[in-house]
Short mmCIF file of C-alpha atoms and ligand atoms in Angstrom, two decimals:
data_model
loop_
_atom_site.label_atom_id
_atom_site.label_comp_id
_atom_site.label_asym_id
_atom_site.label_seq_id
_atom_site.Cartn_x
_atom_site.Cartn_y
_atom_site.Cartn_z
CA MET A 1 -7.65 -4.50 -21.85
CA SER A 2 -7.06 -6.92 -20.72
CA SER A 3 -6.69 -9.47 -17.46
CA ILE A 4 -4.37 -11.02 -16.05
CA LEU A 5 -3.97 -14.46 -13.85
CA PHE A 6 -1.33 -15.32 -11.28
CA ASN A 7 -1.80 -19.15 -10.63
CA HIS A 8 0.35 -20.38 -7.51
CA VAL A 9 3.62 -18.55 -9.16
CA ASN A 10 7.36 -19.06 -7.39
CA LYS A 11 10.47 -17.94 -7.58
CA THR A 12 13.40 -19.37 -6.44
CA TYR A 13 17.16 -17.45 -6.38
CA GLY A 14 20.36 -19.68 -7.56
CA LYS A 15 22.00 -23.57 -6.44
CA ASP A 16 20.05 -23.16 -3.05
CA LYS A 17 16.71 -22.03 -4.70
CA LYS A 18 16.37 -19.29 -2.01
CA PRO A 19 12.21 -18.76 -2.25
CA VAL A 20 11.86 -14.63 -2.86
CA VAL A 21 8.41 -15.39 -4.46
CA LYS A 22 6.23 -17.95 -2.54
CA ASP A 23 2.84 -19.47 -3.75
CA PHE A 24 1.59 -15.94 -5.60
CA ASN A 25 -2.21 -16.23 -6.95
CA LEU A 26 -3.50 -13.01 -8.52
CA ARG A 27 -6.42 -12.02 -10.60
CA VAL A 28 -6.11 -8.60 -12.16
CA GLU A 29 -9.36 -7.54 -13.99
CA GLU A 30 -9.23 -5.59 -17.12
CA LYS A 31 -8.61 -1.75 -16.22
CA GLU A 32 -7.67 -2.05 -12.76
CA PHE A 33 -5.20 -0.50 -10.63
CA ILE A 34 -3.67 -3.01 -8.72
CA VAL A 35 -0.83 -1.97 -6.45
CA LEU A 36 1.88 -3.94 -4.85
CA VAL A 37 2.96 -3.13 -1.16
CA GLY A 38 5.09 -4.23 1.13
CA PRO A 39 8.68 -3.67 2.87
CA SER A 40 11.97 -3.40 0.26
CA GLY A 41 12.87 -6.89 -0.43
CA CYS A 42 9.62 -9.09 -0.27
CA GLY A 43 9.50 -9.61 -3.42
CA LYS A 44 7.54 -7.04 -5.50
CA SER A 45 10.15 -6.10 -7.94
CA THR A 46 10.38 -9.59 -8.63
CA THR A 47 6.65 -10.51 -9.07
CA LEU A 48 6.41 -7.38 -11.68
CA ARG A 49 9.45 -8.60 -14.03
CA MET A 50 8.08 -12.41 -14.02
CA LEU A 51 5.13 -10.35 -15.63
CA ALA A 52 7.03 -8.65 -17.86
CA GLY A 53 9.54 -11.51 -19.27
CA LEU A 54 12.42 -10.21 -17.21
CA GLU A 55 12.52 -12.88 -15.08
CA ASP A 56 11.79 -16.85 -15.11
CA ILE A 57 9.09 -18.17 -13.57
CA SER A 58 10.64 -21.03 -11.06
CA ASP A 59 7.23 -22.50 -10.41
CA GLY A 60 3.38 -21.98 -11.85
CA GLU A 61 1.49 -20.18 -14.28
CA ILE A 62 0.68 -16.22 -15.62
CA PHE A 63 -1.46 -15.80 -18.63
CA ILE A 64 -2.06 -12.89 -19.92
CA ASN A 65 -5.99 -12.42 -21.55
CA ASP A 66 -6.30 -16.61 -21.33
CA GLN A 67 -3.06 -17.03 -22.94
CA LYS A 68 -0.27 -18.42 -21.26
CA VAL A 69 2.57 -16.59 -21.24
CA ASN A 70 5.24 -18.25 -19.35
CA ASP A 71 7.42 -19.00 -22.33
CA LEU A 72 6.92 -15.96 -23.97
CA PRO A 73 9.40 -13.79 -24.96
CA PRO A 74 9.58 -9.82 -23.61
CA LYS A 75 8.57 -8.29 -26.56
CA ASN A 76 5.84 -9.93 -27.33
CA ARG A 77 3.63 -9.74 -24.06
CA ASP A 78 2.56 -6.79 -25.08
CA ILE A 79 3.50 -4.61 -22.23
CA ALA A 80 4.98 -0.97 -21.06
CA MET A 81 7.42 -0.91 -18.05
CA VAL A 82 8.40 2.47 -16.20
CA PHE A 83 10.82 2.39 -13.81
CA GLN A 84 12.44 4.22 -11.11
CA SER A 85 14.94 5.28 -13.14
CA TYR A 86 13.41 6.85 -16.23
CA ALA A 87 16.83 5.92 -18.30
CA LEU A 88 15.90 8.47 -20.71
CA TYR A 89 18.39 8.85 -23.60
CA PRO A 90 20.24 12.16 -22.65
CA ASN A 91 21.35 12.71 -26.37
CA MET A 92 18.01 12.64 -27.88
CA SER A 93 14.64 15.25 -27.44
CA ILE A 94 12.19 14.23 -25.43
CA TYR A 95 10.30 13.85 -28.52
CA GLU A 96 12.59 11.45 -29.97
CA ASN A 97 12.98 9.72 -26.17
CA ILE A 98 9.20 9.49 -27.06
CA ALA A 99 9.13 8.33 -30.08
CA PHE A 100 11.89 5.67 -29.97
CA GLY A 101 10.07 2.82 -29.26
CA LEU A 102 7.49 3.03 -32.59
CA ARG A 103 10.80 4.37 -34.20
CA LEU A 104 12.57 0.47 -33.43
CA ARG A 105 9.57 -1.36 -34.51
CA LYS A 106 9.44 0.59 -37.95
CA VAL A 107 5.66 2.49 -37.77
CA PRO A 108 5.44 4.73 -40.05
CA LYS A 109 6.67 8.70 -38.95
CA SER A 110 3.06 10.12 -39.58
CA GLU A 111 1.40 7.83 -37.21
CA ILE A 112 4.75 8.00 -35.01
CA ASP A 113 4.29 11.75 -35.03
CA LEU A 114 0.38 11.53 -33.68
CA ALA A 115 0.87 9.00 -31.12
CA VAL A 116 3.61 11.35 -29.67
CA LYS A 117 1.90 14.69 -29.67
CA ARG A 118 -1.41 13.02 -28.27
CA ALA A 119 0.96 11.28 -25.58
CA ALA A 120 2.46 14.98 -24.76
CA ARG A 121 -1.23 16.47 -25.10
CA VAL A 122 -2.15 14.13 -22.18
CA LEU A 123 0.70 14.38 -19.70
CA GLU A 124 1.12 18.15 -20.43
CA ILE A 125 5.00 18.09 -21.78
CA GLU A 126 3.85 19.64 -25.67
CA ASN A 127 6.12 22.83 -24.81
CA TYR A 128 9.04 20.87 -24.08
CA LEU A 129 9.24 18.33 -26.89
CA ASP A 130 12.64 19.82 -28.54
CA ARG A 131 14.29 19.97 -25.55
CA LYS A 132 16.76 17.99 -23.84
CA PRO A 133 16.36 15.43 -20.27
CA ARG A 134 18.67 17.55 -18.02
CA GLN A 135 16.70 20.76 -18.93
CA LEU A 136 13.65 19.23 -17.79
CA SER A 137 12.21 18.75 -13.89
CA GLY A 138 12.21 15.29 -12.07
CA GLY A 139 8.98 15.56 -12.26
CA GLN A 140 9.39 16.14 -15.92
CA ARG A 141 11.29 13.37 -17.22
CA GLN A 142 8.89 11.10 -15.41
CA ARG A 143 6.22 12.14 -17.58
CA VAL A 144 7.79 11.63 -20.34
CA ALA A 145 9.10 7.93 -19.33
CA LEU A 146 5.30 7.61 -19.32
CA GLY A 147 4.73 9.06 -22.43
CA ARG A 148 7.25 5.92 -23.79
CA ALA A 149 4.85 3.28 -21.56
CA ILE A 150 1.65 5.24 -23.00
CA VAL A 151 2.89 5.49 -26.89
CA ARG A 152 3.28 1.73 -27.48
CA GLU A 153 -0.77 1.28 -26.58
CA PRO A 154 0.01 -1.69 -24.83
CA LYS A 155 -2.26 -4.33 -23.03
CA VAL A 156 -0.39 -3.70 -19.90
CA PHE A 157 1.27 -1.38 -17.01
CA LEU A 158 4.14 -2.03 -14.94
CA MET A 159 4.71 0.47 -13.02
CA ASP A 160 7.83 0.05 -10.50
CA GLU A 161 8.63 2.53 -7.94
CA PRO A 162 8.28 5.05 -10.50
CA LEU A 163 7.68 8.60 -8.30
CA SER A 164 10.88 6.88 -5.14
CA ASN A 165 13.00 9.17 -6.88
CA LEU A 166 10.92 12.65 -6.74
CA ASP A 167 10.23 14.92 -4.01
CA ALA A 168 7.64 14.71 -1.99
CA LYS A 169 4.95 17.57 -3.23
CA LEU A 170 5.39 16.59 -6.86
CA ARG A 171 4.70 12.89 -5.95
CA VAL A 172 1.15 13.58 -4.56
CA GLN A 173 0.86 15.87 -7.40
CA MET A 174 2.15 12.55 -9.86
CA ARG A 175 0.30 10.18 -7.83
CA THR A 176 -3.24 11.92 -8.71
CA GLU A 177 -1.49 12.52 -12.50
CA ILE A 178 -0.90 8.56 -12.42
CA ILE A 179 -4.53 8.22 -11.94
CA ARG A 180 -5.63 10.04 -14.03
CA LEU A 181 -4.15 8.90 -16.94
CA GLN A 182 -4.89 5.43 -15.93
CA LYS A 183 -8.47 5.65 -15.65
CA GLN A 184 -8.75 7.73 -19.03
CA LEU A 185 -6.89 5.08 -21.09
CA GLY A 186 -8.14 2.19 -19.05
CA VAL A 187 -5.19 -0.19 -19.36
CA THR A 188 -4.61 -2.80 -16.88
CA THR A 189 -2.19 -1.57 -15.14
CA ILE A 190 0.14 -2.98 -11.60
CA TYR A 191 2.03 -0.46 -9.41
CA VAL A 192 4.80 -1.93 -7.43
CA THR A 193 5.28 0.59 -4.42
CA HIS A 194 7.29 0.74 -0.67
CA ASP A 195 4.53 3.63 0.21
CA GLN A 196 1.63 2.59 2.04
CA THR A 197 0.45 6.14 1.39
CA GLU A 198 0.64 5.29 -1.70
CA ALA A 199 -0.51 2.01 -2.02
CA MET A 200 -4.07 3.92 -0.08
CA THR A 201 -4.68 6.39 -2.39
CA MET A 202 -3.67 5.02 -5.68
CA GLY A 203 -4.84 1.05 -5.49
CA ASP A 204 -8.73 0.08 -7.08
CA ARG A 205 -7.20 -2.92 -4.54
CA ILE A 206 -4.18 -3.33 -3.01
CA VAL A 207 -1.54 -6.29 -2.86
CA VAL A 208 0.56 -6.25 0.47
CA MET A 209 3.07 -8.53 0.83
CA ASN A 210 5.50 -9.56 2.80
CA ASP A 211 8.93 -11.58 2.60
CA GLY A 212 7.84 -13.17 -0.80
CA ILE A 213 3.92 -14.21 0.47
CA VAL A 214 0.93 -12.36 -0.06
CA GLN A 215 -0.91 -11.29 3.03
CA GLN A 216 -4.48 -9.99 1.40
CA VAL A 217 -5.60 -8.65 -1.41
CA ASP A 218 -8.38 -6.19 -0.77
CA THR A 219 -10.15 -2.54 -1.49
CA PRO A 220 -8.12 0.16 0.39
CA GLU A 221 -11.37 -0.03 3.00
CA ARG A 222 -10.93 -3.25 4.22
CA ILE A 223 -7.33 -3.59 4.44
CA TYR A 224 -7.49 -0.55 6.34
CA ASN A 225 -10.88 -1.67 8.44
CA ALA A 226 -10.41 -5.10 8.02
CA PRO A 227 -6.77 -5.98 7.85
CA VAL A 228 -5.93 -9.93 8.26
CA ASN A 229 -3.03 -9.98 10.32
CA ARG A 230 -0.67 -8.11 12.36
CA PHE A 231 1.37 -7.71 9.36
CA VAL A 232 -0.76 -6.09 7.61
CA ALA A 233 -2.82 -4.06 10.34
CA SER A 234 1.14 -2.10 11.31
CA PHE A 235 2.53 -2.08 7.76
CA VAL A 236 -1.03 0.14 6.42
CA GLY A 237 -1.64 3.56 8.44
CA SER A 238 0.37 6.56 10.32
CA PRO A 239 0.66 6.04 13.16
CA PRO A 240 0.92 2.36 13.00
CA MET A 241 -2.68 0.71 14.50
CA ASN A 242 -1.85 -0.24 18.71
CA PHE A 243 -1.42 -3.29 19.84
CA ILE A 244 -2.12 -4.24 23.39
CA GLU A 245 -1.20 -7.59 24.81
CA GLY A 246 -3.90 -8.79 27.40
CA LYS A 247 -6.25 -11.62 28.33
CA LEU A 248 -9.76 -12.38 27.87
CA SER A 249 -12.07 -12.36 30.65
CA GLU A 250 -16.18 -13.29 30.96
CA ASP A 251 -17.73 -11.95 33.55
CA THR A 252 -21.76 -13.02 33.92
CA HIS A 253 -22.05 -13.41 30.07
CA ARG A 254 -20.31 -10.48 29.31
CA LEU A 255 -16.76 -10.32 27.84
CA TYR A 256 -13.93 -8.08 29.02
CA PHE A 257 -10.66 -7.73 27.50
CA GLU A 258 -7.66 -7.27 30.63
CA THR A 259 -4.23 -5.88 31.14
CA ARG A 260 -3.33 -5.54 34.55
CA ARG A 261 -3.77 -2.60 34.77
CA PHE A 262 -7.01 -1.65 33.70
CA LYS A 263 -10.21 -3.91 32.85
CA LEU A 264 -12.37 -2.64 29.15
CA GLU A 265 -16.00 -4.24 28.40
CA LEU A 266 -16.68 -5.79 25.07
CA PRO A 267 -19.72 -3.94 23.31
CA GLY A 268 -22.76 -6.60 22.62
CA GLY A 269 -21.32 -7.23 19.44
CA LYS A 270 -17.89 -8.41 19.65
CA VAL A 271 -19.10 -11.45 21.99
CA LEU A 272 -18.69 -13.99 19.06
CA PRO A 273 -18.34 -17.09 18.76
CA HIS A 274 -14.86 -17.16 17.06
CA LEU A 275 -13.41 -14.93 20.88
CA GLN A 276 -15.02 -17.66 23.03
CA ARG A 277 -11.89 -19.91 22.71
CA TYR A 278 -10.04 -17.12 23.61
CA ILE A 279 -11.88 -16.75 26.71
CA GLY A 280 -8.69 -17.11 30.10
CA LYS A 281 -6.35 -16.90 27.62
CA SER A 282 -3.61 -14.15 26.19
CA ILE A 283 -4.48 -11.95 23.57
CA THR A 284 -3.65 -9.18 21.84
CA LEU A 285 -6.20 -5.91 21.05
CA GLY A 286 -5.60 -3.47 17.66
CA ILE A 287 -6.72 0.10 18.01
CA ARG A 288 -5.97 3.15 15.20
CA ALA A 289 -5.06 5.94 16.95
CA GLU A 290 -8.11 7.82 15.91
CA ASN A 291 -10.21 5.12 18.17
CA ILE A 292 -9.05 6.47 21.19
CA SER A 293 -10.51 9.14 22.84
CA ILE A 294 -9.77 11.52 25.32
CA GLU A 295 -13.37 12.65 25.53
CA GLN A 296 -15.52 13.22 28.08
CA ILE A 297 -18.51 13.03 25.79
CA VAL A 298 -17.30 9.40 24.88
CA PHE A 299 -16.23 8.59 28.57
CA ASP A 300 -20.10 9.08 29.81
CA ALA A 301 -20.91 6.65 26.36
CA TYR A 302 -18.09 4.13 27.29
CA PRO A 303 -17.78 3.63 30.89
CA ASN A 304 -16.84 0.56 30.70
CA SER A 305 -14.01 1.28 28.43
CA VAL A 306 -11.93 3.61 30.39
CA PHE A 307 -8.58 3.50 31.68
CA GLN A 308 -5.68 5.98 32.73
CA GLY A 309 -2.36 6.43 31.09
CA ILE A 310 0.88 8.91 32.25
CA HIS A 311 1.72 11.15 28.94
CA ARG A 312 5.00 11.07 27.68
CA PHE A 313 5.14 12.73 25.05
CA SER A 314 2.99 14.97 21.84
CA GLU A 315 3.54 14.88 18.10
CA LEU A 316 2.14 18.29 16.39
CA MET A 317 0.75 16.98 13.22
CA GLY A 318 -0.63 20.52 11.88
CA ALA A 319 -4.55 19.65 11.96
CA ASP A 320 -4.04 16.89 14.44
CA ARG A 321 -1.66 15.86 17.55
CA PHE A 322 -0.69 12.54 18.07
CA ILE A 323 -0.22 12.04 22.24
CA TYR A 324 2.25 9.21 23.40
CA VAL A 325 0.93 7.61 26.15
CA GLN A 326 2.05 4.78 29.04
CA ILE A 327 -0.86 2.50 29.65
CA GLY A 328 1.40 -0.39 31.25
CA ASN A 329 5.01 -1.64 31.42
CA GLU A 330 6.25 -0.40 28.40
CA GLN A 331 3.51 -0.08 26.96
CA ASP A 332 2.69 2.81 24.68
CA VAL A 333 -0.42 3.67 22.69
CA VAL A 334 -0.61 6.43 20.14
CA VAL A 335 -3.81 8.57 20.20
CA ARG A 336 -5.05 10.90 17.38
CA ILE A 337 -6.38 13.96 19.10
CA ASN A 338 -8.10 17.56 18.67
CA PRO A 339 -4.64 19.91 17.86
CA ARG A 340 -6.69 22.39 21.14
CA TYR A 341 -6.31 19.89 24.08
CA HIS A 342 -2.22 20.32 25.16
CA PHE A 343 -1.05 17.91 27.87
CA GLN A 344 2.29 18.29 30.10
CA PRO A 345 4.90 15.55 30.69
CA GLN A 346 4.10 12.86 33.63
CA GLN A 347 0.41 14.25 33.49
CA GLN A 348 -2.02 11.51 34.12
CA ILE A 349 -4.75 11.15 31.28
CA LYS A 350 -8.39 9.92 31.16
CA LEU A 351 -8.63 7.46 27.40
CA ALA A 352 -11.41 4.97 26.08
CA ILE A 353 -11.66 2.90 23.63
CA ASP A 354 -14.24 2.71 21.13
CA MET A 355 -14.40 -1.19 21.63
CA ASN A 356 -16.63 -1.02 18.53
CA LYS A 357 -13.55 -0.62 16.25
CA ALA A 358 -11.21 -2.69 18.40
CA LEU A 359 -9.96 -6.20 16.38
CA PHE A 360 -8.38 -8.64 18.47
CA PHE A 361 -5.19 -10.88 17.13
CA ASP A 362 -4.20 -14.31 18.25
CA PRO A 363 -1.09 -13.19 20.31
CA ASN A 364 1.54 -16.43 18.79
CA SER A 365 -0.02 -16.50 14.67
CA GLY A 366 -0.88 -12.60 14.62
CA VAL A 367 -3.72 -13.75 12.46
CA CYS A 368 -6.90 -10.87 12.64
CA VAL A 369 -9.77 -13.18 15.16
CA GLY A 370 -12.00 -10.96 15.37
P1 ADP B 401 11.46 -5.84 -3.67
O1 ADP B 401 11.34 -5.37 -4.74
O2 ADP B 401 9.88 -6.42 -3.29
O3 ADP B 401 12.01 -4.62 -2.59
P2 ADP B 401 12.37 -7.54 -4.77
O4 ADP B 401 11.83 -8.93 -5.67
O5 ADP B 401 13.73 -7.08 -5.85
O6 ADP B 401 12.28 -7.65 -3.75
O7 ADP B 401 13.79 -8.54 -4.39
C1 ADP B 401 13.56 -10.19 -3.41
C2 ADP B 401 14.31 -10.73 -2.97
O8 ADP B 401 15.07 -11.92 -3.74
C3 ADP B 401 15.32 -9.82 -2.25
O9 ADP B 401 15.32 -10.83 -0.80
C4 ADP B 401 16.73 -9.49 -3.66
O10 ADP B 401 17.17 -9.64 -2.59
C5 ADP B 401 16.49 -11.09 -3.70
N1 ADP B 401 16.64 -10.93 -5.38
C6 ADP B 401 16.87 -10.36 -6.49
N2 ADP B 401 17.20 -10.26 -7.73
C7 ADP B 401 17.99 -11.09 -6.80
C8 ADP B 401 18.75 -12.16 -8.29
N3 ADP B 401 18.87 -11.70 -9.41
N4 ADP B 401 19.72 -12.95 -6.98
C9 ADP B 401 19.95 -13.47 -6.02
N5 ADP B 401 18.71 -13.29 -5.07
C10 ADP B 401 17.53 -11.82 -5.86
MG1 MG B 402 11.74 -3.36 -5.87
#
């Protein structure tokens, strides 16, 4: 059981000191499952590799259990890493692959045997121990790679996109298995992925990164419902959050969000002091697809947040239908509706926004302001 602390960690590469991780700060609690998520190239792997000791830290400090590890060689950090490519030894049996690390460390044979069998049982690969890697499926091979990490009983697991090579169905299944395993073993884990669904479903907390900079560290619920900026709001969730450009106005002590085409009243609860300074100014409204409605009952409840659009096209997603609706010049929103409703292209559609769920963003900085 271990905690991890990143304290103002920076990474630069090459002579021109190109920064790829900028002022990274994070405390990971014992037994926590942390997911680092962000677009490709945002510095996730570099962060993980600095913790593992595979990459120098340009500036700042990393601690494992209050021990500074900056200058500790990788093998002394007691970390096990699992990568996207499982890198199994093709000529060794599964048993030997799992045992390999322990053999190197001259662990007694009987102990190795116990550890390998225990891991194989947990991962349900007991029946494959005599096989060679090529005789296993991708998912089974990834389990062997996990087995190799487990038998070392490390302080920390690091996983770098371990499921990226698997097909969609297996990926979903392995997600659950990794979480179960991690809870069962109680090993502090940092998991890297570019896949927001993986992050949302797996993390106790999620670290969203962009361009080397941590954007937000929070629970999945808060990342989804209270994103700190437009980047987080649009990176997480499928379909991505809708953004509507407009301005804020005030009329007889009520606040309105206005575009050229429509005007929506903000509920009393939204007349918050931090929105006051946007009155008469541009602001961006953010609303998720499930918080726009086409139901009469919602129109009746919120008559001052109803507006019109033109249906462009729909996507049937099984349990939901996503409709794309033009609500201004070059401005579309996507709305999640019940698939029993059908619309023709170019059909007029009435919409209502649940303004209690609306978020507001500064149009210049992208910061969420309410
Ligand atoms: P991610 O894992 O989020 O996709 P990486 O941490 O691998 O991103 O890379 C972050 C940035 O650092 C990228 O722009 C990448 O090109 C750069 N980078 C990674 N490794 C090196 C290296 N050895 N030398 C120079 N630049 C590198
Ligand atoms: Mg990477």
